[in-house]
mmCIF file with all atom_site columns, C-alpha atoms in Angstrom:
data_model
loop_
_atom_site.group_PDB
_atom_site.id
_atom_site.type_symbol
_atom_site.label_atom_id
_atom_site.label_alt_id
_atom_site.label_comp_id
_atom_site.label_asym_id
_atom_site.label_entity_id
_atom_site.label_seq_id
_atom_site.pdbx_PDB_ins_code
_atom_site.Cartn_x
_atom_site.Cartn_y
_atom_site.Cartn_z
_atom_site.occupancy
_atom_site.B_iso_or_equiv
_atom_site.pdbx_formal_charge
_atom_site.auth_seq_id
_atom_site.auth_comp_id
_atom_site.auth_asym_id
_atom_site.auth_atom_id
_atom_site.pdbx_PDB_model_num
ATOM 1   C CA . MET A 1 1   ? 62.775 165.178 77.484 1.00 0.00 ? 1370 MET A CA 1
ATOM 2   C CA . THR A 1 2   ? 60.887 165.579 80.754 1.00 0.00 ? 1371 THR A CA 1
ATOM 3   C CA . ALA A 1 3   ? 60.958 168.514 83.061 1.00 0.00 ? 1372 ALA A CA 1
ATOM 4   C CA . ARG A 1 4   ? 63.936 169.153 85.294 1.00 0.00 ? 1373 ARG A CA 1
ATOM 5   C CA . GLY A 1 5   ? 62.739 168.155 88.769 1.00 0.00 ? 1374 GLY A CA 1
ATOM 6   C CA . PRO A 1 6   ? 59.139 169.010 89.557 1.00 0.00 ? 1375 PRO A CA 1
ATOM 7   C CA . ALA A 1 7   ? 57.473 170.817 86.703 1.00 0.00 ? 1376 ALA A CA 1
ATOM 8   C CA . ARG A 1 8   ? 57.144 174.371 87.934 1.00 0.00 ? 1377 ARG A CA 1
ATOM 9   C CA . PRO A 1 9   ? 56.485 176.770 85.055 1.00 0.00 ? 1378 PRO A CA 1
ATOM 10  C CA . ALA A 1 10  ? 57.918 179.712 87.136 1.00 0.00 ? 1379 ALA A CA 1
ATOM 11  C CA . GLY A 1 11  ? 61.367 178.076 86.840 1.00 0.00 ? 1380 GLY A CA 1
ATOM 12  C CA . TYR A 1 12  ? 61.478 178.563 83.043 1.00 0.00 ? 1381 TYR A CA 1
ATOM 13  C CA . ASP A 1 13  ? 62.019 181.529 80.791 1.00 0.00 ? 1382 ASP A CA 1
ATOM 14  C CA . ALA A 1 14  ? 58.921 180.598 78.797 1.00 0.00 ? 1383 ALA A CA 1
ATOM 15  C CA . VAL A 1 15  ? 55.996 178.152 79.001 1.00 0.00 ? 1384 VAL A CA 1
ATOM 16  C CA . VAL A 1 16  ? 54.051 176.844 76.035 1.00 0.00 ? 1385 VAL A CA 1
ATOM 17  C CA . TYR A 1 17  ? 50.726 175.135 76.488 1.00 0.00 ? 1386 TYR A CA 1
ATOM 18  C CA . ASP A 1 18  ? 48.924 172.745 74.209 1.00 0.00 ? 1387 ASP A CA 1
ATOM 19  C CA . LEU A 1 19  ? 45.311 173.931 73.790 1.00 0.00 ? 1388 LEU A CA 1
ATOM 20  C CA . ASP A 1 20  ? 42.797 171.150 73.292 1.00 0.00 ? 1389 ASP A CA 1
ATOM 21  C CA . GLY A 1 21  ? 42.849 168.733 76.236 1.00 0.00 ? 1390 GLY A CA 1
ATOM 22  C CA . THR A 1 22  ? 45.255 170.938 78.240 1.00 0.00 ? 1391 THR A CA 1
ATOM 23  C CA . LEU A 1 23  ? 43.716 174.444 78.651 1.00 0.00 ? 1392 LEU A CA 1
ATOM 24  C CA . VAL A 1 24  ? 40.283 173.810 77.041 1.00 0.00 ? 1393 VAL A CA 1
ATOM 25  C CA . GLU A 1 25  ? 38.241 170.986 75.617 1.00 0.00 ? 1394 GLU A CA 1
ATOM 26  C CA . LEU A 1 26  ? 37.037 171.816 72.145 1.00 0.00 ? 1395 LEU A CA 1
ATOM 27  C CA . ALA A 1 27  ? 33.434 170.738 71.418 1.00 0.00 ? 1396 ALA A CA 1
ATOM 28  C CA . VAL A 1 28  ? 34.385 168.854 68.258 1.00 0.00 ? 1397 VAL A CA 1
ATOM 29  C CA . ASP A 1 29  ? 33.208 165.431 67.055 1.00 0.00 ? 1398 ASP A CA 1
ATOM 30  C CA . TRP A 1 30  ? 36.550 164.315 65.653 1.00 0.00 ? 1399 TRP A CA 1
ATOM 31  C CA . ASP A 1 31  ? 34.931 161.310 63.872 1.00 0.00 ? 1400 ASP A CA 1
ATOM 32  C CA . ALA A 1 32  ? 32.657 163.701 62.027 1.00 0.00 ? 1401 ALA A CA 1
ATOM 33  C CA . VAL A 1 33  ? 35.737 165.813 61.069 1.00 0.00 ? 1402 VAL A CA 1
ATOM 34  C CA . ALA A 1 34  ? 37.482 162.749 59.750 1.00 0.00 ? 1403 ALA A CA 1
ATOM 35  C CA . ASP A 1 35  ? 34.343 161.932 57.694 1.00 0.00 ? 1404 ASP A CA 1
ATOM 36  C CA . ALA A 1 36  ? 34.283 165.525 56.289 1.00 0.00 ? 1405 ALA A CA 1
ATOM 37  C CA . VAL A 1 37  ? 37.972 165.155 55.244 1.00 0.00 ? 1406 VAL A CA 1
ATOM 38  C CA . LEU A 1 38  ? 37.269 161.764 53.665 1.00 0.00 ? 1407 LEU A CA 1
ATOM 39  C CA . ASP A 1 39  ? 34.529 163.579 51.703 1.00 0.00 ? 1408 ASP A CA 1
ATOM 40  C CA . VAL A 1 40  ? 37.204 166.029 50.353 1.00 0.00 ? 1409 VAL A CA 1
ATOM 41  C CA . TYR A 1 41  ? 39.138 163.064 49.015 1.00 0.00 ? 1410 TYR A CA 1
ATOM 42  C CA . ALA A 1 42  ? 35.990 161.335 47.632 1.00 0.00 ? 1411 ALA A CA 1
ATOM 43  C CA . GLU A 1 43  ? 34.785 164.539 45.905 1.00 0.00 ? 1412 GLU A CA 1
ATOM 44  C CA . ARG A 1 44  ? 38.038 164.500 43.935 1.00 0.00 ? 1413 ARG A CA 1
ATOM 45  C CA . ALA A 1 45  ? 37.924 160.767 43.202 1.00 0.00 ? 1414 ALA A CA 1
ATOM 46  C CA . LEU A 1 46  ? 41.027 160.262 45.320 1.00 0.00 ? 1415 LEU A CA 1
ATOM 47  C CA . ILE A 1 47  ? 41.670 157.071 47.309 1.00 0.00 ? 1416 ILE A CA 1
ATOM 48  C CA . PRO A 1 48  ? 42.546 158.208 50.844 1.00 0.00 ? 1417 PRO A CA 1
ATOM 49  C CA . PRO A 1 49  ? 45.776 156.718 52.226 1.00 0.00 ? 1418 PRO A CA 1
ATOM 50  C CA . THR A 1 50  ? 44.155 156.196 55.699 1.00 0.00 ? 1419 THR A CA 1
ATOM 51  C CA . GLU A 1 51  ? 40.949 156.923 57.546 1.00 0.00 ? 1420 GLU A CA 1
ATOM 52  C CA . GLU A 1 52  ? 42.763 158.532 60.416 1.00 0.00 ? 1421 GLU A CA 1
ATOM 53  C CA . LEU A 1 53  ? 42.292 162.303 60.481 1.00 0.00 ? 1422 LEU A CA 1
ATOM 54  C CA . TRP A 1 54  ? 45.768 163.525 61.089 1.00 0.00 ? 1423 TRP A CA 1
ATOM 55  C CA . GLY A 1 55  ? 47.138 161.020 58.547 1.00 0.00 ? 1424 GLY A CA 1
ATOM 56  C CA . LEU A 1 56  ? 44.747 162.385 55.994 1.00 0.00 ? 1425 LEU A CA 1
ATOM 57  C CA . LEU A 1 57  ? 45.943 165.950 56.787 1.00 0.00 ? 1426 LEU A CA 1
ATOM 58  C CA . GLY A 1 58  ? 49.527 164.804 56.498 1.00 0.00 ? 1427 GLY A CA 1
ATOM 59  C CA . ALA A 1 59  ? 48.898 163.333 53.090 1.00 0.00 ? 1428 ALA A CA 1
ATOM 60  C CA . ALA A 1 60  ? 46.920 166.217 51.731 1.00 0.00 ? 1429 ALA A CA 1
ATOM 61  C CA . ASP A 1 61  ? 49.935 167.954 50.279 1.00 0.00 ? 1430 ASP A CA 1
ATOM 62  C CA . ASP A 1 62  ? 50.821 164.850 48.276 1.00 0.00 ? 1431 ASP A CA 1
ATOM 63  C CA . TYR A 1 63  ? 47.321 164.958 46.757 1.00 0.00 ? 1432 TYR A CA 1
ATOM 64  C CA . GLY A 1 64  ? 47.275 168.754 46.204 1.00 0.00 ? 1433 GLY A CA 1
ATOM 65  C CA . ILE A 1 65  ? 44.277 169.242 48.483 1.00 0.00 ? 1434 ILE A CA 1
ATOM 66  C CA . ARG A 1 66  ? 45.882 170.760 51.579 1.00 0.00 ? 1435 ARG A CA 1
ATOM 67  C CA . ASP A 1 67  ? 43.780 174.005 51.546 1.00 0.00 ? 1436 ASP A CA 1
ATOM 68  C CA . GLU A 1 68  ? 40.510 172.038 51.157 1.00 0.00 ? 1437 GLU A CA 1
ATOM 69  C CA . VAL A 1 69  ? 41.430 169.571 53.938 1.00 0.00 ? 1438 VAL A CA 1
ATOM 70  C CA . GLU A 1 70  ? 42.510 172.451 56.230 1.00 0.00 ? 1439 GLU A CA 1
ATOM 71  C CA . GLU A 1 71  ? 39.209 174.182 55.690 1.00 0.00 ? 1440 GLU A CA 1
ATOM 72  C CA . ALA A 1 72  ? 37.144 171.019 56.228 1.00 0.00 ? 1441 ALA A CA 1
ATOM 73  C CA . ILE A 1 73  ? 38.838 170.569 59.620 1.00 0.00 ? 1442 ILE A CA 1
ATOM 74  C CA . ALA A 1 74  ? 38.632 174.234 60.575 1.00 0.00 ? 1443 ALA A CA 1
ATOM 75  C CA . LEU A 1 75  ? 34.884 174.313 59.794 1.00 0.00 ? 1444 LEU A CA 1
ATOM 76  C CA . HIS A 1 76  ? 34.482 172.065 62.820 1.00 0.00 ? 1445 HIS A CA 1
ATOM 77  C CA . GLU A 1 77  ? 37.223 173.534 65.027 1.00 0.00 ? 1446 GLU A CA 1
ATOM 78  C CA . ARG A 1 78  ? 36.034 177.220 64.912 1.00 0.00 ? 1447 ARG A CA 1
ATOM 79  C CA . PRO A 1 79  ? 32.524 176.534 66.260 1.00 0.00 ? 1448 PRO A CA 1
ATOM 80  C CA . GLY A 1 80  ? 34.056 173.869 68.593 1.00 0.00 ? 1449 GLY A CA 1
ATOM 81  C CA . ALA A 1 81  ? 36.316 176.578 70.055 1.00 0.00 ? 1450 ALA A CA 1
ATOM 82  C CA . ARG A 1 82  ? 33.365 178.890 70.661 1.00 0.00 ? 1451 ARG A CA 1
ATOM 83  C CA . GLU A 1 83  ? 31.488 176.079 72.467 1.00 0.00 ? 1452 GLU A CA 1
ATOM 84  C CA . SER A 1 84  ? 34.560 174.696 74.279 1.00 0.00 ? 1453 SER A CA 1
ATOM 85  C CA . THR A 1 85  ? 34.899 174.135 77.997 1.00 0.00 ? 1454 THR A CA 1
ATOM 86  C CA . ARG A 1 86  ? 37.774 175.669 80.031 1.00 0.00 ? 1455 ARG A CA 1
ATOM 87  C CA . LEU A 1 87  ? 39.694 172.893 81.822 1.00 0.00 ? 1456 LEU A CA 1
ATOM 88  C CA . PRO A 1 88  ? 41.288 173.162 85.306 1.00 0.00 ? 1457 PRO A CA 1
ATOM 89  C CA . LEU A 1 89  ? 44.734 174.247 84.031 1.00 0.00 ? 1458 LEU A CA 1
ATOM 90  C CA . GLY A 1 90  ? 42.992 176.885 81.886 1.00 0.00 ? 1459 GLY A CA 1
ATOM 91  C CA . ASP A 1 91  ? 41.209 178.048 85.082 1.00 0.00 ? 1460 ASP A CA 1
ATOM 92  C CA . ARG A 1 92  ? 44.541 178.280 86.858 1.00 0.00 ? 1461 ARG A CA 1
ATOM 93  C CA . LEU A 1 93  ? 46.143 180.123 83.894 1.00 0.00 ? 1462 LEU A CA 1
ATOM 94  C CA . ALA A 1 94  ? 43.251 182.646 83.758 1.00 0.00 ? 1463 ALA A CA 1
ATOM 95  C CA . GLY A 1 95  ? 43.459 183.136 87.514 1.00 0.00 ? 1464 GLY A CA 1
ATOM 96  C CA . GLY A 1 96  ? 47.227 183.593 87.434 1.00 0.00 ? 1465 GLY A CA 1
ATOM 97  C CA . THR A 1 97  ? 48.012 180.512 89.476 1.00 0.00 ? 1466 THR A CA 1
ATOM 98  C CA . ALA A 1 98  ? 49.197 178.082 86.768 1.00 0.00 ? 1467 ALA A CA 1
ATOM 99  C CA . ASP A 1 99  ? 52.810 178.638 87.763 1.00 0.00 ? 1468 ASP A CA 1
ATOM 100 C CA . HIS A 1 100 ? 52.315 178.257 91.536 1.00 0.00 ? 1469 HIS A CA 1
ATOM 101 C CA . GLY A 1 101 ? 53.626 181.802 92.005 1.00 0.00 ? 1470 GLY A CA 1
ATOM 102 C CA . ASP A 1 102 ? 52.368 185.320 91.769 1.00 0.00 ? 1471 ASP A CA 1
ATOM 103 C CA . ALA A 1 103 ? 51.485 186.854 88.426 1.00 0.00 ? 1472 ALA A CA 1
ATOM 104 C CA . GLY A 1 104 ? 54.678 189.002 88.557 1.00 0.00 ? 1473 GLY A CA 1
ATOM 105 C CA . SER A 1 105 ? 56.943 185.938 88.606 1.00 0.00 ? 1474 SER A CA 1
ATOM 106 C CA . ARG A 1 106 ? 55.037 184.222 85.764 1.00 0.00 ? 1475 ARG A CA 1
ATOM 107 C CA . PRO A 1 107 ? 57.132 183.610 82.631 1.00 0.00 ? 1476 PRO A CA 1
ATOM 108 C CA . PRO A 1 108 ? 55.666 184.635 79.241 1.00 0.00 ? 1477 PRO A CA 1
ATOM 109 C CA . ALA A 1 109 ? 53.338 181.919 77.904 1.00 0.00 ? 1478 ALA A CA 1
ATOM 110 C CA . GLY A 1 110 ? 52.071 180.867 74.530 1.00 0.00 ? 1479 GLY A CA 1
ATOM 111 C CA . VAL A 1 111 ? 50.148 178.099 72.832 1.00 0.00 ? 1480 VAL A CA 1
ATOM 112 C CA . CYS A 1 112 ? 51.241 175.425 70.345 1.00 0.00 ? 1481 CYS A CA 1
ATOM 113 C CA . SER A 1 113 ? 48.318 173.409 69.083 1.00 0.00 ? 1482 SER A CA 1
ATOM 114 C CA . LEU A 1 114 ? 47.408 170.909 66.407 1.00 0.00 ? 1483 LEU A CA 1
ATOM 115 C CA . ASN A 1 115 ? 44.206 173.010 65.996 1.00 0.00 ? 1484 ASN A CA 1
ATOM 116 C CA . CYS A 1 116 ? 44.119 175.762 63.424 1.00 0.00 ? 1485 CYS A CA 1
ATOM 117 C CA . GLU A 1 117 ? 45.335 179.197 64.707 1.00 0.00 ? 1486 GLU A CA 1
ATOM 118 C CA . GLU A 1 118 ? 41.939 180.786 64.302 1.00 0.00 ? 1487 GLU A CA 1
ATOM 119 C CA . ALA A 1 119 ? 40.304 178.182 66.576 1.00 0.00 ? 1488 ALA A CA 1
ATOM 120 C CA . CYS A 1 120 ? 43.040 178.659 69.144 1.00 0.00 ? 1489 CYS A CA 1
ATOM 121 C CA . ARG A 1 121 ? 42.410 182.384 69.102 1.00 0.00 ? 1490 ARG A CA 1
ATOM 122 C CA . ILE A 1 122 ? 38.668 181.899 69.461 1.00 0.00 ? 1491 ILE A CA 1
ATOM 123 C CA . ALA A 1 123 ? 39.139 179.589 72.441 1.00 0.00 ? 1492 ALA A CA 1
ATOM 124 C CA . VAL A 1 124 ? 41.639 181.964 74.068 1.00 0.00 ? 1493 VAL A CA 1
ATOM 125 C CA . GLU A 1 125 ? 39.183 184.849 73.714 1.00 0.00 ? 1494 GLU A CA 1
ATOM 126 C CA . THR A 1 126 ? 36.145 182.755 74.699 1.00 0.00 ? 1495 THR A CA 1
ATOM 127 C CA . HIS A 1 127 ? 37.761 181.764 77.966 1.00 0.00 ? 1496 HIS A CA 1
ATOM 128 C CA . GLY A 1 128 ? 39.465 184.926 78.926 1.00 0.00 ? 1497 GLY A CA 1
ATOM 129 C CA . LEU A 1 129 ? 43.001 183.564 78.538 1.00 0.00 ? 1498 LEU A CA 1
ATOM 130 C CA . GLY A 1 130 ? 44.322 186.443 76.491 1.00 0.00 ? 1499 GLY A CA 1
ATOM 131 C CA . ASP A 1 131 ? 45.908 188.306 79.378 1.00 0.00 ? 1500 ASP A CA 1
ATOM 132 C CA . ALA A 1 132 ? 47.920 185.217 80.369 1.00 0.00 ? 1501 ALA A CA 1
ATOM 133 C CA . LEU A 1 133 ? 49.246 184.524 76.875 1.00 0.00 ? 1502 LEU A CA 1
ATOM 134 C CA . VAL A 1 134 ? 51.516 186.435 74.389 1.00 0.00 ? 1503 VAL A CA 1
ATOM 135 C CA . SER A 1 135 ? 49.263 186.931 71.381 1.00 0.00 ? 1504 SER A CA 1
ATOM 136 C CA . ASP A 1 136 ? 52.072 186.489 68.869 1.00 0.00 ? 1505 ASP A CA 1
ATOM 137 C CA . ALA A 1 137 ? 53.009 183.223 70.524 1.00 0.00 ? 1506 ALA A CA 1
ATOM 138 C CA . ILE A 1 138 ? 49.701 181.470 69.726 1.00 0.00 ? 1507 ILE A CA 1
ATOM 139 C CA . VAL A 1 139 ? 50.780 178.948 67.066 1.00 0.00 ? 1508 VAL A CA 1
ATOM 140 C CA . GLY A 1 140 ? 48.324 176.565 65.368 1.00 0.00 ? 1509 GLY A CA 1
ATOM 141 C CA . ARG A 1 141 ? 49.026 173.848 62.866 1.00 0.00 ? 1510 ARG A CA 1
ATOM 142 C CA . ASP A 1 142 ? 48.578 176.336 59.997 1.00 0.00 ? 1511 ASP A CA 1
ATOM 143 C CA . THR A 1 143 ? 50.745 179.134 61.481 1.00 0.00 ? 1512 THR A CA 1
ATOM 144 C CA . VAL A 1 144 ? 54.066 177.705 60.360 1.00 0.00 ? 1513 VAL A CA 1
ATOM 145 C CA . GLU A 1 145 ? 55.017 175.090 57.813 1.00 0.00 ? 1514 GLU A CA 1
ATOM 146 C CA . SER A 1 146 ? 54.922 172.130 60.214 1.00 0.00 ? 1515 SER A CA 1
ATOM 147 C CA . HIS A 1 147 ? 52.783 170.835 62.996 1.00 0.00 ? 1516 HIS A CA 1
ATOM 148 C CA . LYS A 1 148 ? 53.170 168.478 65.981 1.00 0.00 ? 1517 LYS A CA 1
ATOM 149 C CA . PRO A 1 149 ? 54.781 166.070 66.483 1.00 0.00 ? 1518 PRO A CA 1
ATOM 150 C CA . ASP A 1 150 ? 57.332 167.874 64.316 1.00 0.00 ? 1519 ASP A CA 1
ATOM 151 C CA . PRO A 1 151 ? 58.863 170.424 66.678 1.00 0.00 ? 1520 PRO A CA 1
ATOM 152 C CA . GLY A 1 152 ? 58.734 173.370 64.299 1.00 0.00 ? 1521 GLY A CA 1
ATOM 153 C CA . SER A 1 153 ? 55.508 174.869 65.634 1.00 0.00 ? 1522 SER A CA 1
ATOM 154 C CA . LEU A 1 154 ? 56.682 174.412 69.274 1.00 0.00 ? 1523 LEU A CA 1
ATOM 155 C CA . LEU A 1 155 ? 60.030 176.066 68.513 1.00 0.00 ? 1524 LEU A CA 1
ATOM 156 C CA . ALA A 1 156 ? 58.274 178.928 66.688 1.00 0.00 ? 1525 ALA A CA 1
ATOM 157 C CA . ALA A 1 157 ? 56.163 179.585 69.813 1.00 0.00 ? 1526 ALA A CA 1
ATOM 158 C CA . ILE A 1 158 ? 59.214 179.538 72.046 1.00 0.00 ? 1527 ILE A CA 1
ATOM 159 C CA . ASP A 1 159 ? 61.074 181.864 69.702 1.00 0.00 ? 1528 ASP A CA 1
ATOM 160 C CA . ARG A 1 160 ? 58.179 184.264 69.693 1.00 0.00 ? 1529 ARG A CA 1
ATOM 161 C CA . LEU A 1 161 ? 58.403 184.292 73.488 1.00 0.00 ? 1530 LEU A CA 1
ATOM 162 C CA . GLY A 1 162 ? 62.052 185.273 73.297 1.00 0.00 ? 1531 GLY A CA 1
ATOM 163 C CA . ALA A 1 163 ? 63.393 182.099 74.916 1.00 0.00 ? 1532 ALA A CA 1
ATOM 164 C CA . ALA A 1 164 ? 65.744 179.310 73.981 1.00 0.00 ? 1533 ALA A CA 1
ATOM 165 C CA . PRO A 1 165 ? 64.317 175.745 73.742 1.00 0.00 ? 1534 PRO A CA 1
ATOM 166 C CA . GLU A 1 166 ? 66.382 174.569 76.631 1.00 0.00 ? 1535 GLU A CA 1
ATOM 167 C CA . ASP A 1 167 ? 64.958 177.264 78.852 1.00 0.00 ? 1536 ASP A CA 1
ATOM 168 C CA . ALA A 1 168 ? 61.288 176.569 78.002 1.00 0.00 ? 1537 ALA A CA 1
ATOM 169 C CA . LEU A 1 169 ? 58.659 174.135 79.214 1.00 0.00 ? 1538 LEU A CA 1
ATOM 170 C CA . PHE A 1 170 ? 55.971 172.608 77.070 1.00 0.00 ? 1539 PHE A CA 1
ATOM 171 C CA . VAL A 1 171 ? 52.837 171.442 78.836 1.00 0.00 ? 1540 VAL A CA 1
ATOM 172 C CA . GLY A 1 172 ? 50.515 168.997 77.121 1.00 0.00 ? 1541 GLY A CA 1
ATOM 173 C CA . ASP A 1 173 ? 48.276 165.995 77.304 1.00 0.00 ? 1542 ASP A CA 1
ATOM 174 C CA . SER A 1 174 ? 49.190 163.765 74.396 1.00 0.00 ? 1543 SER A CA 1
ATOM 175 C CA . ARG A 1 175 ? 51.979 161.673 73.041 1.00 0.00 ? 1544 ARG A CA 1
ATOM 176 C CA . SER A 1 176 ? 52.384 163.970 70.094 1.00 0.00 ? 1545 SER A CA 1
ATOM 177 C CA . ASP A 1 177 ? 52.999 166.807 72.606 1.00 0.00 ? 1546 ASP A CA 1
ATOM 178 C CA . ALA A 1 178 ? 55.611 164.857 74.367 1.00 0.00 ? 1547 ALA A CA 1
ATOM 179 C CA . VAL A 1 179 ? 57.311 163.760 71.086 1.00 0.00 ? 1548 VAL A CA 1
ATOM 180 C CA . ALA A 1 180 ? 57.357 167.364 69.740 1.00 0.00 ? 1549 ALA A CA 1
ATOM 181 C CA . ALA A 1 181 ? 59.051 168.468 73.015 1.00 0.00 ? 1550 ALA A CA 1
ATOM 182 C CA . GLU A 1 182 ? 61.612 165.722 72.890 1.00 0.00 ? 1551 GLU A CA 1
ATOM 183 C CA . ARG A 1 183 ? 62.449 166.319 69.209 1.00 0.00 ? 1552 ARG A CA 1
ATOM 184 C CA . GLY A 1 184 ? 62.797 170.097 69.928 1.00 0.00 ? 1553 GLY A CA 1
ATOM 185 C CA . GLY A 1 185 ? 64.995 169.697 73.017 1.00 0.00 ? 1554 GLY A CA 1
ATOM 186 C CA . VAL A 1 186 ? 62.279 171.242 75.222 1.00 0.00 ? 1555 VAL A CA 1
ATOM 187 C CA . ASP A 1 187 ? 61.367 170.103 78.684 1.00 0.00 ? 1556 ASP A CA 1
ATOM 188 C CA . PHE A 1 188 ? 57.875 168.557 78.866 1.00 0.00 ? 1557 PHE A CA 1
ATOM 189 C CA . ALA A 1 189 ? 55.274 168.225 81.625 1.00 0.00 ? 1558 ALA A CA 1
ATOM 190 C CA . TRP A 1 190 ? 51.984 166.323 81.474 1.00 0.00 ? 1559 TRP A CA 1
ATOM 191 C CA . VAL A 1 191 ? 49.070 168.530 82.352 1.00 0.00 ? 1560 VAL A CA 1
ATOM 192 C CA . SER A 1 192 ? 47.914 165.827 84.793 1.00 0.00 ? 1561 SER A CA 1
ATOM 193 C CA . ASP A 1 193 ? 51.231 166.104 86.697 1.00 0.00 ? 1562 ASP A CA 1
ATOM 194 C CA . LEU A 1 194 ? 50.943 169.893 86.993 1.00 0.00 ? 1563 LEU A CA 1
ATOM 195 C CA . LEU A 1 195 ? 47.311 169.534 88.228 1.00 0.00 ? 1564 LEU A CA 1
ATOM 196 C CA . ALA A 1 196 ? 48.432 166.991 90.822 1.00 0.00 ? 1565 ALA A CA 1
ATOM 197 C CA . GLU A 1 197 ? 50.842 169.456 92.466 1.00 0.00 ? 1566 GLU A CA 1
#
C-alpha cells in the first residue's frame, strides 16, 4: 500500500519511521555481523541454512540458538548506533520539519526497525531524536515476537501511538519496509520521496 496522494506525515494520525537507512545510518559492517552469526552456528557444530544474515536470524529459533544469534548481532549494532550518522530525514525530524508543518501539527511518531531495540534507543539518544518520538513506540526486532517484513512490529508501534493502521504512515528505505506496510494495511512512503518534496 502506498501513501494516499503525496506523502505528508501531517495528514496522518501517526507516523512510524524505519531507523537504519531512513533516520540514521548505523556504522555496522553487516558482512562482519553475518560472519559472527555463522560463528555461533559453527561453535555448536550446526550447518547453517544460509549465509544471509537475516535468514540466519530467522532460522535461529529452529536451531535453539535465538538468544545467541540476537546477541551476536546486537554486539555490532549497539556500538554502530553510537557511531552512526544522522541522515537528512533525521535532521528534519530533529528540527521539527519532517512533516512539512509546524511542530504543533506533527502527529505522534515512533520507530519500527529490524535493529535491536537497544540499538534503536542508542541511536535516538545519540542524535537528539527523542523529543520527536514517543519513547514507548520505539520497536526493534526483539521488542515483540516478530520482525519485518512481518507486520507485527509495525502494528505494535502504531498501536503504541494510539492510531489505527489505516490512519498511519510508515516511512522506510527498503523492500522489507514496504512489504511490512502492505501486509499490515499501512500506507507507505519511501524516504527518498519525502526528501524530494
